[in-house]
Each structure stands twice: as C-alpha cells, then as structure tokens.
Short mmCIF file of C-alpha atoms in Angstrom, two decimals:
data_model
loop_
_atom_site.label_atom_id
_atom_site.label_comp_id
_atom_site.label_asym_id
_atom_site.label_seq_id
_atom_site.Cartn_x
_atom_site.Cartn_y
_atom_site.Cartn_z
CA MET A 1 113.70 104.93 84.61
CA ASN A 2 114.68 108.53 83.80
CA ASN A 3 112.75 111.49 85.07
CA ARG A 4 112.60 115.29 84.77
CA LEU A 5 111.89 115.89 88.41
CA ARG A 6 115.00 117.95 89.10
CA VAL A 7 114.31 120.19 86.09
CA LEU A 8 110.63 120.65 86.95
CA ARG A 9 111.53 121.41 90.53
CA ALA A 10 114.21 123.91 89.49
CA GLU A 11 111.73 125.68 87.15
CA ARG A 12 109.55 126.37 90.16
CA ALA A 13 112.51 127.23 92.41
CA TRP A 14 111.51 124.53 94.85
CA SER A 15 114.06 122.85 97.06
CA GLN A 16 113.94 119.09 97.61
CA ALA A 17 112.54 119.83 101.06
CA ASP A 18 109.75 121.96 99.52
CA LEU A 19 108.79 119.16 97.16
CA ALA A 20 109.00 116.58 99.95
CA ASP A 21 106.61 118.69 102.04
CA LYS A 22 104.13 118.98 99.17
CA LEU A 23 104.28 115.23 98.56
CA GLU A 24 104.22 114.39 102.28
CA VAL A 25 107.33 112.23 101.96
CA SER A 26 110.90 112.58 103.23
CA ARG A 27 113.63 114.48 101.41
CA GLN A 28 115.46 111.17 101.08
CA SER A 29 112.55 109.93 99.00
CA VAL A 30 112.64 112.93 96.68
CA ASN A 31 116.42 112.60 96.31
CA ALA A 32 116.17 108.85 95.63
CA ILE A 33 113.53 109.42 92.93
CA GLU A 34 115.45 112.29 91.32
CA THR A 35 118.67 110.29 91.17
CA GLY A 36 116.87 107.26 89.75
CA LYS A 37 117.65 105.07 92.75
CA TYR A 38 113.97 104.55 93.46
CA ASP A 39 110.97 104.35 91.14
CA PRO A 40 107.83 105.72 92.80
CA SER A 41 104.60 103.80 93.01
CA LEU A 42 101.74 104.74 90.71
CA PRO A 43 99.88 106.72 93.41
CA LEU A 44 103.02 108.79 94.12
CA ALA A 45 103.69 109.21 90.39
CA PHE A 46 100.12 110.51 89.94
CA LYS A 47 100.61 112.85 92.87
CA LEU A 48 103.76 114.23 91.21
CA ALA A 49 101.96 114.57 87.89
CA ARG A 50 99.11 116.52 89.53
CA LEU A 51 101.55 118.71 91.40
CA PHE A 52 103.48 119.65 88.25
CA GLY A 53 100.37 119.75 86.06
CA GLN A 54 101.83 117.21 83.64
CA ARG A 55 101.15 113.67 82.57
CA ILE A 56 103.15 110.87 84.19
CA GLU A 57 104.89 109.99 80.93
CA GLU A 58 106.00 113.60 80.55
CA ILE A 59 107.81 113.34 83.87
CA PHE A 60 109.03 109.75 83.74
CA GLN A 61 110.60 108.09 80.71
CA ASP A 62 111.31 104.42 80.27
CA ASP A 63 114.95 103.45 79.74
CA VAL A 64 114.23 101.48 76.55
CA MET B 1 114.09 112.77 110.92
CA LYS B 2 111.73 109.99 111.96
CA SER B 3 108.22 109.87 110.55
CA PRO B 4 105.26 109.76 112.98
CA ALA B 5 104.80 106.06 112.15
CA ALA B 6 108.48 105.36 112.88
CA ARG B 7 108.33 107.23 116.19
CA LYS B 8 105.21 105.31 117.22
CA TYR B 9 106.90 102.04 116.19
CA MET B 10 110.04 102.76 118.20
CA ARG B 11 108.05 103.78 121.27
CA ARG B 12 105.90 100.64 121.17
CA ASN B 13 108.85 98.41 120.37
CA LEU B 14 110.69 99.76 123.41
CA ILE B 15 107.70 98.82 125.59
CA VAL B 16 107.50 95.32 124.06
CA MET B 17 111.23 94.71 124.46
CA SER B 18 111.12 95.96 128.07
CA GLY B 19 108.30 93.48 128.60
CA TYR B 20 110.54 90.81 127.13
CA LEU B 21 113.33 91.60 129.60
CA VAL B 22 110.93 91.41 132.53
CA LEU B 23 109.28 88.22 131.26
CA PHE B 24 112.61 86.59 130.53
CA SER B 25 113.94 87.47 133.99
CA VAL B 26 110.85 86.02 135.68
CA VAL B 27 110.87 82.84 133.57
CA ASP B 28 114.62 82.41 134.07
CA PHE B 29 114.19 82.79 137.84
CA VAL B 30 111.30 80.28 137.94
CA ALA B 31 113.13 77.79 135.70
CA TYR B 32 116.23 78.03 137.88
CA ARG B 33 114.16 77.41 141.02
CA ILE B 34 111.87 74.57 139.95
CA HIS B 35 113.95 72.86 137.23
CA PRO B 36 110.88 72.25 135.06
CA THR B 37 110.36 69.23 132.86
CA GLY B 38 107.68 68.15 130.40
CA ILE B 39 104.85 70.51 129.57
CA VAL B 40 105.90 73.13 132.16
CA LEU B 41 109.31 73.39 130.49
CA TRP B 42 107.65 73.89 127.11
CA VAL B 43 105.30 76.56 128.45
CA LEU B 44 108.12 78.41 130.20
CA ALA B 45 110.23 78.31 127.04
CA ALA B 46 107.29 79.62 124.98
CA LEU B 47 106.56 82.58 127.26
CA PRO B 48 109.59 84.77 126.35
CA VAL B 49 108.82 84.15 122.67
CA LEU B 50 105.53 86.06 122.95
CA PRO B 51 107.09 89.56 122.98
CA PHE B 52 108.87 88.68 119.74
CA LEU B 53 105.53 87.88 118.15
CA GLY B 54 104.44 91.29 119.42
CA ALA B 55 107.51 92.90 117.85
CA ILE B 56 106.79 91.23 114.50
CA SER B 57 103.18 92.41 114.70
CA LEU B 58 104.39 95.96 115.46
CA THR B 59 106.64 95.83 112.40
CA GLY B 60 103.62 94.86 110.31
CA GLN B 61 101.64 97.77 111.76
CA TYR B 62 104.53 100.14 111.04
CA LEU B 63 104.71 99.01 107.41
CA ARG B 64 100.96 99.58 107.10
CA ASN B 65 101.10 103.04 108.72
CA GLU B 66 104.29 104.42 107.15
CA LYS B 67 103.19 106.92 104.50
CA ASP B 68 106.65 107.38 103.01
CA GLU B 69 106.89 104.49 100.54
CA TYR B 70 110.65 104.88 100.03
CA LYS B 71 111.30 104.48 103.76
CA ARG B 72 108.93 101.51 103.80
CA ASP B 73 110.86 100.00 100.92
CA LEU B 74 114.16 100.43 102.77
CA VAL B 75 112.78 98.81 105.93
CA VAL B 76 111.52 95.82 103.93
CA ARG B 77 114.89 95.47 102.20
CA CYS B 78 116.74 95.59 105.55
CA LEU B 79 114.36 92.99 107.01
CA LEU B 80 114.97 90.76 104.00
CA TRP B 81 118.72 91.05 104.50
CA GLY B 82 118.20 90.23 108.18
CA THR B 83 116.10 87.20 107.28
CA ALA B 84 118.78 86.13 104.80
CA GLY B 85 121.39 86.39 107.57
CA MET B 86 119.26 84.26 109.87
CA VAL B 87 118.72 81.59 107.21
CA ILE B 88 122.44 81.55 106.35
CA ALA B 89 123.41 81.18 110.02
CA ASN B 90 120.87 78.40 110.47
CA LEU B 91 121.98 76.53 107.34
CA PHE B 92 125.67 76.94 108.20
CA SER B 93 125.14 75.58 111.70
CA GLY B 94 123.02 72.72 110.31
CA PHE B 95 125.68 71.75 107.77
CA LEU B 96 128.39 71.89 110.44
CA HIS B 97 126.43 69.40 112.54
CA ILE B 98 125.65 67.17 109.55
CA PHE B 99 129.38 67.05 108.73
CA GLY B 100 130.20 65.98 112.27
CA TRP B 101 130.84 69.14 114.26
CA LYS B 102 129.99 68.53 117.93
CA GLY B 103 130.28 72.11 119.10
CA GLN B 104 127.54 74.63 119.67
CA PHE B 105 127.07 78.28 118.84
CA PHE B 106 125.89 80.59 121.59
CA PRO B 107 122.10 80.67 122.15
CA PHE B 108 120.09 82.83 119.75
CA SER B 109 123.02 83.14 117.35
CA GLU B 110 120.56 83.09 114.42
CA LEU B 111 118.71 86.05 115.93
CA PHE B 112 122.05 87.79 116.36
CA ALA B 113 122.76 87.17 112.66
CA LEU B 114 119.38 88.73 111.79
CA TYR B 115 120.22 91.92 113.66
CA VAL B 116 123.78 92.11 112.30
CA PHE B 117 122.67 91.65 108.68
CA ALA B 118 119.72 94.06 109.02
CA LEU B 119 121.95 96.68 110.63
CA ALA B 120 124.68 96.23 108.01
CA ALA B 121 122.06 96.63 105.28
CA LYS B 122 120.70 99.77 106.93
CA LEU B 123 124.17 101.30 107.17
CA SER B 124 125.08 100.43 103.59
CA TYR B 125 121.79 101.88 102.27
CA ARG B 126 122.39 104.99 104.35
CA VAL B 127 125.84 105.43 102.80
CA ALA B 128 124.69 104.59 99.26
CA ASN B 129 121.65 106.89 99.47
CA ARG B 130 123.16 109.75 101.41
CA VAL B 131 121.31 112.96 100.71
CA PRO B 132 123.39 115.94 99.58
CA ALA B 133 122.73 119.43 100.86
CA ASP B 134 119.45 120.81 99.59
CA GLU B 135 119.60 123.08 96.54
#
C-alpha cells in the first residue's frame, strides 16, 4: 500500500518524532508506515486521517 | 527506547525468571537428596515449569498493554519465528530417533532453539527496519 505520509508530514514541517508523539507510537512505527514496510490498523489509519484532516483514502492508496 | 508496557514486561519477567532460578535450585537440591520416584518425581518436575507459564502469561499481558501496534507486530513475528525454531528442533530430533539415532541432545534444546530463532528474527528485523536519522 502506498501512502502520502512523508509529503503530508513535510508540508507541516513535522519530523518523524513529532508525528510519532502526536500518534503516541514509536518513531520506528512512523518510519515503517512511511516506507511501506508496515500497514497500519484501521484505528491508527483513522487517527492519521484525523490528524491530517483528510480521508483515509486520500492518505493511503491501494497498490492495484 | 522501550515503551512503558515493554519496561513493565521486562521488570516482571526478570522477577519471574529469578523465581525460576530459585525454584529450580530448590527442586534440584531436593531431587538430588531424595531420589524421587512416582508421583513425587512428576510433581518435582512440574514445579520449575510454573514460572514458564508465568512468563507466557506476562507475554500475553504485554501484547494486550502495548499501545504501539508496530512493536506488537514485531514481537508476535519474533515469537512465531521462535515457535518455528522449537517445532523444527523437535521434529528434527524426532526424525533422528525414528531413523535409529541413539544419541541425545542436551536438555531443553528445543527451548534453546526457540530463543535462538526469536533472537535471530529480532536482529534481522532490527537491521531490515533500521530507522534513519530524523528529518
């Protein structure tokens, strides 16, 4: 699954650590999601969507 | 950096494993002195197993309490690799005996395989998912 997390984060000038703090997860988690090594659960995806004020499908795109 | 759940898990696990060492030492001493047979032997052999049940229960608690789902996912994956190692060691030893091998591996070799596989998985995930410097 592709995502625009890095772009959205850069637009707000947030570091990975900043985003991790806001999500209450580790920086490893943010890095793993950004690099596509880990797909977040629905609750975490909703949390990200709320944080960036976007819909989940605007942040995450299916590979197909 | 360890999460609060991970710190709590490590602290409790240390207590449980210390309990295991004490219990094992006592049981070993008693077994050496009285040379138990029958039901007493079974009970004495079961006693040092109890801390391991405690450790498994603690792992379950940790997985329930860990808020970081990615870390939880990694722990589960490492445990699965550890379980795979234990099953492989057990099957390998079983096949060796079926095919006529009369030797014996050292005691708890399956448990050793669990730790080796879980640790190897942890290290490989750490290398594969290394986090670059923050931007």
